[in-house]
PDB file of C-alpha atoms in Angstrom:
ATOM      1  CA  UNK A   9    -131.087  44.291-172.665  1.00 39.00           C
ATOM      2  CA  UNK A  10    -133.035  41.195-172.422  1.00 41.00           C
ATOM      3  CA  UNK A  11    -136.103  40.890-175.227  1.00 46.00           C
ATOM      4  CA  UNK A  12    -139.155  40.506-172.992  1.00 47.00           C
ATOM      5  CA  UNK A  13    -142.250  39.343-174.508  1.00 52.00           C
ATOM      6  CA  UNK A  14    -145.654  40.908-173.551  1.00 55.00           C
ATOM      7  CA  UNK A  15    -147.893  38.168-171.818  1.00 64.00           C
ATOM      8  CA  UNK A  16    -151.612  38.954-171.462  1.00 66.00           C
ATOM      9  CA  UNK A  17    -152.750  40.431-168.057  1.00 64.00           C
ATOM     10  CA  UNK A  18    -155.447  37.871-165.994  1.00 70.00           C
ATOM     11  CA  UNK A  19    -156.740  40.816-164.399  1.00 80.00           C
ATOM     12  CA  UNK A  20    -158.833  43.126-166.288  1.00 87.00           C
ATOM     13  CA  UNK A  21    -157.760  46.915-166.735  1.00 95.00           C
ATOM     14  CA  UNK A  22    -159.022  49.135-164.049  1.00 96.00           C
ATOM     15  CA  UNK A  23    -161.021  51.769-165.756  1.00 97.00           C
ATOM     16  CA  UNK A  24    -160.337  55.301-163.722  1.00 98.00           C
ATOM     17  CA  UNK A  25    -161.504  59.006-164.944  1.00 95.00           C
ATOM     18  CA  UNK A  26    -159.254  61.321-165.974  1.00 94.00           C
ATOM     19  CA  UNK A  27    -160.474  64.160-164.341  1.00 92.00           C
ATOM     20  CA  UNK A  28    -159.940  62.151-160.597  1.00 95.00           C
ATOM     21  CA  UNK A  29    -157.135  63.436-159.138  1.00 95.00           C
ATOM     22  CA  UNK A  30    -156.837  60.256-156.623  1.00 97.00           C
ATOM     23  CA  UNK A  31    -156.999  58.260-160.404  1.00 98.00           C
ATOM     24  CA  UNK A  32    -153.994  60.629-161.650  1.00 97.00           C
ATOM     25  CA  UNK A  33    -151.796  60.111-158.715  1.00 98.00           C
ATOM     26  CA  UNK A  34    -152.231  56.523-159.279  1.00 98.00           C
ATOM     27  CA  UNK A  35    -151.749  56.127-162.622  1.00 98.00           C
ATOM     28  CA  UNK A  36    -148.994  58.199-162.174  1.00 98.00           C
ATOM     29  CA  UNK A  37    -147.353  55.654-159.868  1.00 98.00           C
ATOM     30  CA  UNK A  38    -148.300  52.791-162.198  1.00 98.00           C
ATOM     31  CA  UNK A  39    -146.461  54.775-164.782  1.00 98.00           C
ATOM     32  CA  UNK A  40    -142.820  55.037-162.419  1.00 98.00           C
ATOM     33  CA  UNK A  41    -143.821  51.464-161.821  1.00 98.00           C
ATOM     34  CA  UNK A  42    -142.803  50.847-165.615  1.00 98.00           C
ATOM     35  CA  UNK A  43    -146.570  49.974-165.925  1.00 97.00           C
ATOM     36  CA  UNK A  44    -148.343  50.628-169.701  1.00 98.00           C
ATOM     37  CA  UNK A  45    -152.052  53.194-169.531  1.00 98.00           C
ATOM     38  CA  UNK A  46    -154.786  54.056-171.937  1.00 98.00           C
ATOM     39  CA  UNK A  47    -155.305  57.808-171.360  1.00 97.00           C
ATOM     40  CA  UNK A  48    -157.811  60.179-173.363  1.00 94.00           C
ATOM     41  CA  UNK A  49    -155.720  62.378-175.029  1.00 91.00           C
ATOM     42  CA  UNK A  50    -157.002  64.707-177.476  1.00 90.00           C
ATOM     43  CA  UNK A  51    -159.769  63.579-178.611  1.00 90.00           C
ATOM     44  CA  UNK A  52    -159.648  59.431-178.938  1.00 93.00           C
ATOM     45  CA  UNK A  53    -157.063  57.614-176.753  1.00 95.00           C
ATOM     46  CA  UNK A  54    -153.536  56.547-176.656  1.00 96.00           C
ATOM     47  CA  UNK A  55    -151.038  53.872-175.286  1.00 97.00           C
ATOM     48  CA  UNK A  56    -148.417  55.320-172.865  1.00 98.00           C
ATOM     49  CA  UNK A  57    -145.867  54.308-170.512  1.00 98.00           C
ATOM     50  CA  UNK A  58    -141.868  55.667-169.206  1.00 98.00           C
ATOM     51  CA  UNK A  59    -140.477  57.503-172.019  1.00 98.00           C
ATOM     52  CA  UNK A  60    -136.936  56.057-171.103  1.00 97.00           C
ATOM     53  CA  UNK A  61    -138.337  52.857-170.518  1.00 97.00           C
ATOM     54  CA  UNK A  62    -136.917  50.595-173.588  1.00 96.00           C
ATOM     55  CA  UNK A  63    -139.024  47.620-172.158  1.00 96.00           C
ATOM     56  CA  UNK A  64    -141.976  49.346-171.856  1.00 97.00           C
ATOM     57  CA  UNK A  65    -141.731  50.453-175.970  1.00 96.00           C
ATOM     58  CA  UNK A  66    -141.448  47.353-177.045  1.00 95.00           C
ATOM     59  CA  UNK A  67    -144.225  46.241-174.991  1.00 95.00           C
ATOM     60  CA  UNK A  68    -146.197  49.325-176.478  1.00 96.00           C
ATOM     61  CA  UNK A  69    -145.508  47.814-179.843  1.00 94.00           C
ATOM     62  CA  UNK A  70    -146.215  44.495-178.986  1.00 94.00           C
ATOM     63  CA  UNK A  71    -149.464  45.270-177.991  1.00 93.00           C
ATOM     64  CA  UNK A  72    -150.183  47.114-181.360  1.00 90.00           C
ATOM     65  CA  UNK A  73    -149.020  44.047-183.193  1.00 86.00           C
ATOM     66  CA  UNK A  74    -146.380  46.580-185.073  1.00 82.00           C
ATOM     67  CA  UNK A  75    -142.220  45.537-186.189  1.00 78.00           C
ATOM     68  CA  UNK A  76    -139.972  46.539-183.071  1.00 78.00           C
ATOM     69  CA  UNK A  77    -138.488  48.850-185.770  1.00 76.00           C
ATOM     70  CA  UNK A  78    -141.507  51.208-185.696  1.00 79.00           C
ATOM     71  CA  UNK A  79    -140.545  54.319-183.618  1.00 81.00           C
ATOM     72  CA  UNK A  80    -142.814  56.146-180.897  1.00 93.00           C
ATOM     73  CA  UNK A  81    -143.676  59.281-180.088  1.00 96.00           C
ATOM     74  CA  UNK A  82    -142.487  61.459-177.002  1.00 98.00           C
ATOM     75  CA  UNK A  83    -145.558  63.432-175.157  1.00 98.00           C
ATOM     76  CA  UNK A  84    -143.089  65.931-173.274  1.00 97.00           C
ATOM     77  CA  UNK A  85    -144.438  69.088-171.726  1.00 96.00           C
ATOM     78  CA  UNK A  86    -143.341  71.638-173.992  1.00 96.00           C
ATOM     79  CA  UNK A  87    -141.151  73.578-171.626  1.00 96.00           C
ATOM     80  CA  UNK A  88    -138.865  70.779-171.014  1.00 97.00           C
ATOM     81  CA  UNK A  89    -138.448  69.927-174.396  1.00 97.00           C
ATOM     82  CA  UNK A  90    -134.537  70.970-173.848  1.00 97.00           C
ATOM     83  CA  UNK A  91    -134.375  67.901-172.338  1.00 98.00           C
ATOM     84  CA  UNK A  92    -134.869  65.713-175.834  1.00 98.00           C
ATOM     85  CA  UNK A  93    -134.256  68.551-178.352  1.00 98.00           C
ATOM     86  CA  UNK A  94    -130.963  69.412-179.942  1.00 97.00           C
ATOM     87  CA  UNK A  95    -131.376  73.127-179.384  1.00 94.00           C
ATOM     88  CA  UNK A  96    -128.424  74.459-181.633  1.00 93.00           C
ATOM     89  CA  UNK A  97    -128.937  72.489-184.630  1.00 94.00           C
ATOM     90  CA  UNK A  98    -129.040  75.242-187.231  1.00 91.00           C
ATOM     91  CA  UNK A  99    -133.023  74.146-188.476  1.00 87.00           C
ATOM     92  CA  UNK A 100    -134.134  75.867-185.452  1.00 91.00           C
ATOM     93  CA  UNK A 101    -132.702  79.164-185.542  1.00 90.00           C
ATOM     94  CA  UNK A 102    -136.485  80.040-187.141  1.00 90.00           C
ATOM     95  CA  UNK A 103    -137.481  78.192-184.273  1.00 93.00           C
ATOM     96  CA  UNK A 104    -136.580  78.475-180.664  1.00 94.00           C
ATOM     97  CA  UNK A 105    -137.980  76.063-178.295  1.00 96.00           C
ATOM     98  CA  UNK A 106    -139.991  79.373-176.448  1.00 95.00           C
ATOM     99  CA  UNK A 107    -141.255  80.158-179.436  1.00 94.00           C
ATOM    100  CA  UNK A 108    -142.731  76.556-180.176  1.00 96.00           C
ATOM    101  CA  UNK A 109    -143.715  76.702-176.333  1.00 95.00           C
ATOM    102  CA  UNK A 110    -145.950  79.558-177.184  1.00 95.00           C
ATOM    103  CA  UNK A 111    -147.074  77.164-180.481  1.00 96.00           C
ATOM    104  CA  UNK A 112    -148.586  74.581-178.632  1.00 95.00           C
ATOM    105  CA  UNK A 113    -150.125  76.548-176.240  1.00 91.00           C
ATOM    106  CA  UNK A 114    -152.291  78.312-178.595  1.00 92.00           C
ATOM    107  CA  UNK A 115    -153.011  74.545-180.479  1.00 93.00           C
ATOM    108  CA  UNK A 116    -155.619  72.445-179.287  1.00 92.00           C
ATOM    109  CA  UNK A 117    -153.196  69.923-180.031  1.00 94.00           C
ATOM    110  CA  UNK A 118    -150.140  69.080-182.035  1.00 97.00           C
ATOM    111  CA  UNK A 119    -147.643  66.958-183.203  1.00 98.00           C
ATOM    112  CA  UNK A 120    -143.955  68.485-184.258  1.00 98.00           C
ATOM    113  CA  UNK A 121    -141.032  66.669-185.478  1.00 98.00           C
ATOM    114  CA  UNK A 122    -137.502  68.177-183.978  1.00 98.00           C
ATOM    115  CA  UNK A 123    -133.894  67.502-184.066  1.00 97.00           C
ATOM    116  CA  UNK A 124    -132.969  64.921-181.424  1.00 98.00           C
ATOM    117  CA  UNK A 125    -130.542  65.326-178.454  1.00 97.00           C
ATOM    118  CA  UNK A 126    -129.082  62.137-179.480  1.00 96.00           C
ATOM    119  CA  UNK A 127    -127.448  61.902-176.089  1.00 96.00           C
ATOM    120  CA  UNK A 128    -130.133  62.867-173.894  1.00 96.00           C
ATOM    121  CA  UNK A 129    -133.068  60.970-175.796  1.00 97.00           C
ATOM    122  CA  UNK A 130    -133.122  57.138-175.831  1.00 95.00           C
ATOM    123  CA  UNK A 131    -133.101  55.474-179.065  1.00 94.00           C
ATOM    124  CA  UNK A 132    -136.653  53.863-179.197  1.00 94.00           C
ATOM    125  CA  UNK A 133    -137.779  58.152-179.208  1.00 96.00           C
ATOM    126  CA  UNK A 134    -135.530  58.744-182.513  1.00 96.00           C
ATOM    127  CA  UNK A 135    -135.903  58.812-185.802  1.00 94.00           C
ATOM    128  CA  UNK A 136    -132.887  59.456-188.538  1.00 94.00           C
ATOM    129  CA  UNK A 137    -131.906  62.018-186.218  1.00 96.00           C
ATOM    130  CA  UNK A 138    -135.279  63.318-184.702  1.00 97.00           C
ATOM    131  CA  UNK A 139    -138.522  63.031-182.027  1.00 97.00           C
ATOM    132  CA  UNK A 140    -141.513  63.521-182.381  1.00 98.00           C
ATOM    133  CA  UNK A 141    -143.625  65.595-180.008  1.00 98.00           C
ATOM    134  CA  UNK A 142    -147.411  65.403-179.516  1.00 97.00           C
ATOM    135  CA  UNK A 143    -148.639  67.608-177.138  1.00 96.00           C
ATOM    136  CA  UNK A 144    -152.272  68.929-176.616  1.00 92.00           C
ATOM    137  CA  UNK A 145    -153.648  72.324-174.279  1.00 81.00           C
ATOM    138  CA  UNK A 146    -157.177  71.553-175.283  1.00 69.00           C
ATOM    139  CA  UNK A 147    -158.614  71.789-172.249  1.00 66.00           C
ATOM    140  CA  UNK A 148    -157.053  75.030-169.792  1.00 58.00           C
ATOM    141  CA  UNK A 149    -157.671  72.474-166.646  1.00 66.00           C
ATOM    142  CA  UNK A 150    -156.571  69.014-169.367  1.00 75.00           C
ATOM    143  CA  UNK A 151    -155.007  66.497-166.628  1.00 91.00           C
ATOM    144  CA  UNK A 152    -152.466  65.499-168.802  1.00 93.00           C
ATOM    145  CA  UNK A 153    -150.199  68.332-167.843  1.00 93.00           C
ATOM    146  CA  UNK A 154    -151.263  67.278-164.415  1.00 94.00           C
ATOM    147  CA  UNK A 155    -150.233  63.791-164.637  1.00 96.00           C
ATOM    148  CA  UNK A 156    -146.932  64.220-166.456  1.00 96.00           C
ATOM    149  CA  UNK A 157    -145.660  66.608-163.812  1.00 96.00           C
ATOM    150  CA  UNK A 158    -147.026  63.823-160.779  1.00 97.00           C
ATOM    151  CA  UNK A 159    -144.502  61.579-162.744  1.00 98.00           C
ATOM    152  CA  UNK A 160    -141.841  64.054-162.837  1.00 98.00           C
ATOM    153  CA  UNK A 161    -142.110  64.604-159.380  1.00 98.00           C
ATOM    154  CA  UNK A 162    -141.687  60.780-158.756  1.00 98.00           C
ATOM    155  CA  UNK A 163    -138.517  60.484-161.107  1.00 98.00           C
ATOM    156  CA  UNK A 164    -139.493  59.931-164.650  1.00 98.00           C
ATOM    157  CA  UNK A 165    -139.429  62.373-167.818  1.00 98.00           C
ATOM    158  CA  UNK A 166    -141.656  61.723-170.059  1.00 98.00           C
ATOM    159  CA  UNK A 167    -144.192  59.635-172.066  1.00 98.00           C
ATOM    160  CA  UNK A 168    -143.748  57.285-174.941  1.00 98.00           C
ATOM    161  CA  UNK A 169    -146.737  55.894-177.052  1.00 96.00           C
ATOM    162  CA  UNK A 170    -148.863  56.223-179.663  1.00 94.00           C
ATOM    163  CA  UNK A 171    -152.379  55.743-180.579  1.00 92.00           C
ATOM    164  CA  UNK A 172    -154.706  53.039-179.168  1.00 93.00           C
ATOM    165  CA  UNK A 173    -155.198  50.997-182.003  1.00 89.00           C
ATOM    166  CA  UNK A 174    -154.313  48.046-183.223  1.00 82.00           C
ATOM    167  CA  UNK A 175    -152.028  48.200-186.517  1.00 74.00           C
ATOM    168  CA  UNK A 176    -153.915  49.155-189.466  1.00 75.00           C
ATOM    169  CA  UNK A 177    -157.637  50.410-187.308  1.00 81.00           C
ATOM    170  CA  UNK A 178    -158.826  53.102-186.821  1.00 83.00           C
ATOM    171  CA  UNK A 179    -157.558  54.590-183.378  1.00 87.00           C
ATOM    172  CA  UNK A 180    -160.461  54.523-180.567  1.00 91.00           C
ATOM    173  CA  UNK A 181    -162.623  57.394-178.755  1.00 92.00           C
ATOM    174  CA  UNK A 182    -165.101  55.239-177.314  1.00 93.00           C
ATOM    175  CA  UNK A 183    -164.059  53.907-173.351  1.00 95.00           C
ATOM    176  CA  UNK A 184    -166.281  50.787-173.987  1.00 95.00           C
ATOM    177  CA  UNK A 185    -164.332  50.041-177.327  1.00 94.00           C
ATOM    178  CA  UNK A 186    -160.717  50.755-176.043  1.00 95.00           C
ATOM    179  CA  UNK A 187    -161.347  48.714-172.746  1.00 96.00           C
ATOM    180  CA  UNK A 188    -162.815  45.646-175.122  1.00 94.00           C
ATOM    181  CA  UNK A 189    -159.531  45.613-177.287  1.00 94.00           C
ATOM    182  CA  UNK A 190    -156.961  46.012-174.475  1.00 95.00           C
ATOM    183  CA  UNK A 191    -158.375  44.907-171.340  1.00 95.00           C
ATOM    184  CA  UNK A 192    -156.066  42.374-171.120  1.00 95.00           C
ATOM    185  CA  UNK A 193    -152.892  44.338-172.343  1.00 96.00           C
ATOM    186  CA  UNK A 194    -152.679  47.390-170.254  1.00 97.00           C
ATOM    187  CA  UNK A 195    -153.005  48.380-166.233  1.00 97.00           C
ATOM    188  CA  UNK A 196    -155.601  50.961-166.363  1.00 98.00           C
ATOM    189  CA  UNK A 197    -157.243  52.654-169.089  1.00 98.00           C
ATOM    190  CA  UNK A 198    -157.886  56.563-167.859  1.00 97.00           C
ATOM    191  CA  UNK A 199    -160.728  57.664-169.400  1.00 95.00           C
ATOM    192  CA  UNK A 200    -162.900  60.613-170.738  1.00 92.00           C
ATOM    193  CA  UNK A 201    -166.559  61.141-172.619  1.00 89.00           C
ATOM    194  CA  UNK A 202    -164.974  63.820-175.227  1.00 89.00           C
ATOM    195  CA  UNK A 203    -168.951  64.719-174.488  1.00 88.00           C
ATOM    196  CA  UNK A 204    -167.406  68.417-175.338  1.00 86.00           C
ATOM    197  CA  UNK A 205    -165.045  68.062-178.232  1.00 88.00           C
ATOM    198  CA  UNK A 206    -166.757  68.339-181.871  1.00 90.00           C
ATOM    199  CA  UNK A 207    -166.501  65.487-184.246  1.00 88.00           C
ATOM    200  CA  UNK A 208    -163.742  66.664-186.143  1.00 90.00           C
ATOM    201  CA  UNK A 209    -161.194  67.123-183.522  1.00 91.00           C
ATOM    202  CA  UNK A 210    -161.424  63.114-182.577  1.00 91.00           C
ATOM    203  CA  UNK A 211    -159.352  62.561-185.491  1.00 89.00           C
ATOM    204  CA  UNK A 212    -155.131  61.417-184.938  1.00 90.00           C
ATOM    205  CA  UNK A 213    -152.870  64.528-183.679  1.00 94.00           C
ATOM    206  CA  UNK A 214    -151.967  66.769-187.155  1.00 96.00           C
ATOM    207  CA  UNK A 215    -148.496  66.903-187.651  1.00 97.00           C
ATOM    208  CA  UNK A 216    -145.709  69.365-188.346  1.00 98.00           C
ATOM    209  CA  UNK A 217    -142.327  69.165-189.313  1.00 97.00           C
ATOM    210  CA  UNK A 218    -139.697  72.010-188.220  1.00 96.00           C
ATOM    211  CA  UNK A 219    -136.362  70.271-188.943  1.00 95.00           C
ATOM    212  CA  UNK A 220    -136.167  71.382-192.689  1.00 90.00           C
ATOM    213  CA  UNK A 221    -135.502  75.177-192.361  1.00 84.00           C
ATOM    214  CA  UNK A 222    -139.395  75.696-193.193  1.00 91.00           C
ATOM    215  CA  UNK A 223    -142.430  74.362-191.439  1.00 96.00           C
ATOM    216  CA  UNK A 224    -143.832  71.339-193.295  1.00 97.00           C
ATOM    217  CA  UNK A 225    -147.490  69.731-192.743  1.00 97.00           C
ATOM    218  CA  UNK A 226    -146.924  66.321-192.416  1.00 96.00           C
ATOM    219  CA  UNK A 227    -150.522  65.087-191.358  1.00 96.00           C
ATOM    220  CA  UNK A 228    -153.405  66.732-191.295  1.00 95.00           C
ATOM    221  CA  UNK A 229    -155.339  65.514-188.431  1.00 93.00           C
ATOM    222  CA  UNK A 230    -157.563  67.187-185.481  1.00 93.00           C
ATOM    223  CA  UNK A 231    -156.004  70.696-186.166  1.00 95.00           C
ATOM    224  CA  UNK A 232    -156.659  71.924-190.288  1.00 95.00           C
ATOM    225  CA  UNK A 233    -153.795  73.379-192.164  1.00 96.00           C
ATOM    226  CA  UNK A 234    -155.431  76.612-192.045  1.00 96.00           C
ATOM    227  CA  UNK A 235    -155.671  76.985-188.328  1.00 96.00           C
ATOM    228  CA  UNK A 236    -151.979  76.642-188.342  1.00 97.00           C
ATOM    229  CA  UNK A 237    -151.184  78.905-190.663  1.00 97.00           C
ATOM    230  CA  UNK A 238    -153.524  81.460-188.586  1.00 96.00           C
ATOM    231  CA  UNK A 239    -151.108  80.370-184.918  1.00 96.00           C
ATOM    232  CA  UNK A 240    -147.864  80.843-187.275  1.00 96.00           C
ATOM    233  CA  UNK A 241    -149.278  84.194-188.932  1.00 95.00           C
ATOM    234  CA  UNK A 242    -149.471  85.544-184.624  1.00 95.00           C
ATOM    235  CA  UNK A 243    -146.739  83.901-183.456  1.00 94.00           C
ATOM    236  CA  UNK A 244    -143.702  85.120-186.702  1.00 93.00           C
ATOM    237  CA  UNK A 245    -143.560  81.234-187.551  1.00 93.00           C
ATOM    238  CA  UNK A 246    -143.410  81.965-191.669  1.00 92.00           C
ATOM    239  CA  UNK A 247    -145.383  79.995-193.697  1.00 94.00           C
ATOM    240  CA  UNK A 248    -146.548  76.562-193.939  1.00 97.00           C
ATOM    241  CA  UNK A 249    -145.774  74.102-196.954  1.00 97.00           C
ATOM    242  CA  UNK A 250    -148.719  71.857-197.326  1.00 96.00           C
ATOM    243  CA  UNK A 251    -148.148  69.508-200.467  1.00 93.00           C
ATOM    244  CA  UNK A 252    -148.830  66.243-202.208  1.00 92.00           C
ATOM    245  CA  UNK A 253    -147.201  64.209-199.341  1.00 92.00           C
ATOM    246  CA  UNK A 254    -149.160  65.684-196.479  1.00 93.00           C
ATOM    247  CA  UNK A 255    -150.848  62.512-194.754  1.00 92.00           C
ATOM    248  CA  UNK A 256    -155.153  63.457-194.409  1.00 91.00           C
ATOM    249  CA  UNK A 257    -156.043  61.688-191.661  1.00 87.00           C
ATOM    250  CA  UNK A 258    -159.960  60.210-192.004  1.00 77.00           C
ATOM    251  CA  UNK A 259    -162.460  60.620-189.103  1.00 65.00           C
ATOM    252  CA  UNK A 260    -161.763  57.787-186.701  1.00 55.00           C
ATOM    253  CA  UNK A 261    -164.906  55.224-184.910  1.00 48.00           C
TER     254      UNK A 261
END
């Protein structure tokens, strides 16, 4: 596939609201469109586009200013993660994809590393064998769930992206600040106040990792180890291993 380079946009980004349904269906199109969005997500924002789009993730990473050998994350709904999961590799016997269904609709948000389908899931999504899944509920009306099915309806899968920061800063929350560093890069930025989210949930997604045989805290972000162990200790998840290598994310601008 041919290398294309991003080139800056001469029109500015559009700035739409997330909670605008007329904004979601078109953002939604601009997605299909193979288009790249800032979207509010969780607490600060994030860069997303096609999740089987391999132009649009290297335009993602491009616009970060990070190596093309820097993998993505998938933002899947979580009941149809069969479509990028390997389901019978043995590390998820503990873990059925119902059960982590139930997971991250109890999490105001969270990030899980998996086995990959390798033949289902393009290879810009995987990672020495697996994906990793950010997904967020925080909100029992958040759009997000919205706008991923609008593209599913129109053809597509998925998302791929990742925070909305350039390499090495701190990831944005602030629509003025996000629009300033990539009004030139993206289509439309999609945004939200996060007027009703406490500080310390506009941190990076926290991460977990389920493809060892035992759930591992990778990051600590916007969810605290022991509010995991309190969804695990409901849901029959066993424990959680949180040691020296666990990532503590700081609070972001």
């Amino acid at each position: 596939m041919e290398n294309i380079t991003h080139k800056a946009r001469i029109v500015p980004a559009e700035i739409l609201h997330i909670f605008n349904p007329n904004d979601l269906e078109h953002v939604a199109n601009l997605i299909v469109e193979g288009q790249i969005i800032i979207i509010a997500f969780n607490g600060v924002y994030g860069i997303f586009g096609d999740a089987d789009n391999e132009d649009v993730a290297k335009k993602i990473l491009e616009i970060k200013c990070r190596p093309q050998d820097k993998n993505l994350v998938l933002v899947c709904l979580p009941e149809y993660l069969n479509e990028f999961v390997d389901e019978n590799c043995h590390t998820l016997e503990r873990y059925p994809l119902k059960k982590i269904e139930r997971l991250y609709k109890k999490a105001f948000a969270l990030g899980i590393i998996l086995p990959a389908n390798i033949s289902n899931t393009p290879s810009h999504l995987v990672k020495n064998g697996t994906i990793l899944n950010i997904w967020t509920e925080y909100d029992p009306a958040q759009p997000i769930r919205t706008l991923i099915n609008l593209v599913r309806g129109k053809g597509k899968r998925a998302f791929v992206g990742t925070s909305a920061n350039k390499c090495g800063n701190p990831t944005f929350t602030d629509t003025n600040d996000v629009f300033e560093a990539f009004k030139h890069d993206v289509a439309a930025i999609l945004a939200d106040d996060f007027v009703s989210l406490p500080s310390f949930r506009k941190k990076s997604t926290s991460i977990i990792d389920l493809t060892r045989g035992t759930a591992i805290l990778h990051r600590q972000g916007n969810v605290m180890a022991e509010e995991i162990r309190e969804m695990f200790l409901e849901l029959d998840f066993g424990s959680l291993i949180v040691n020296d290598s666990c990532i503590k994310v700081k609070s972001v601008q």
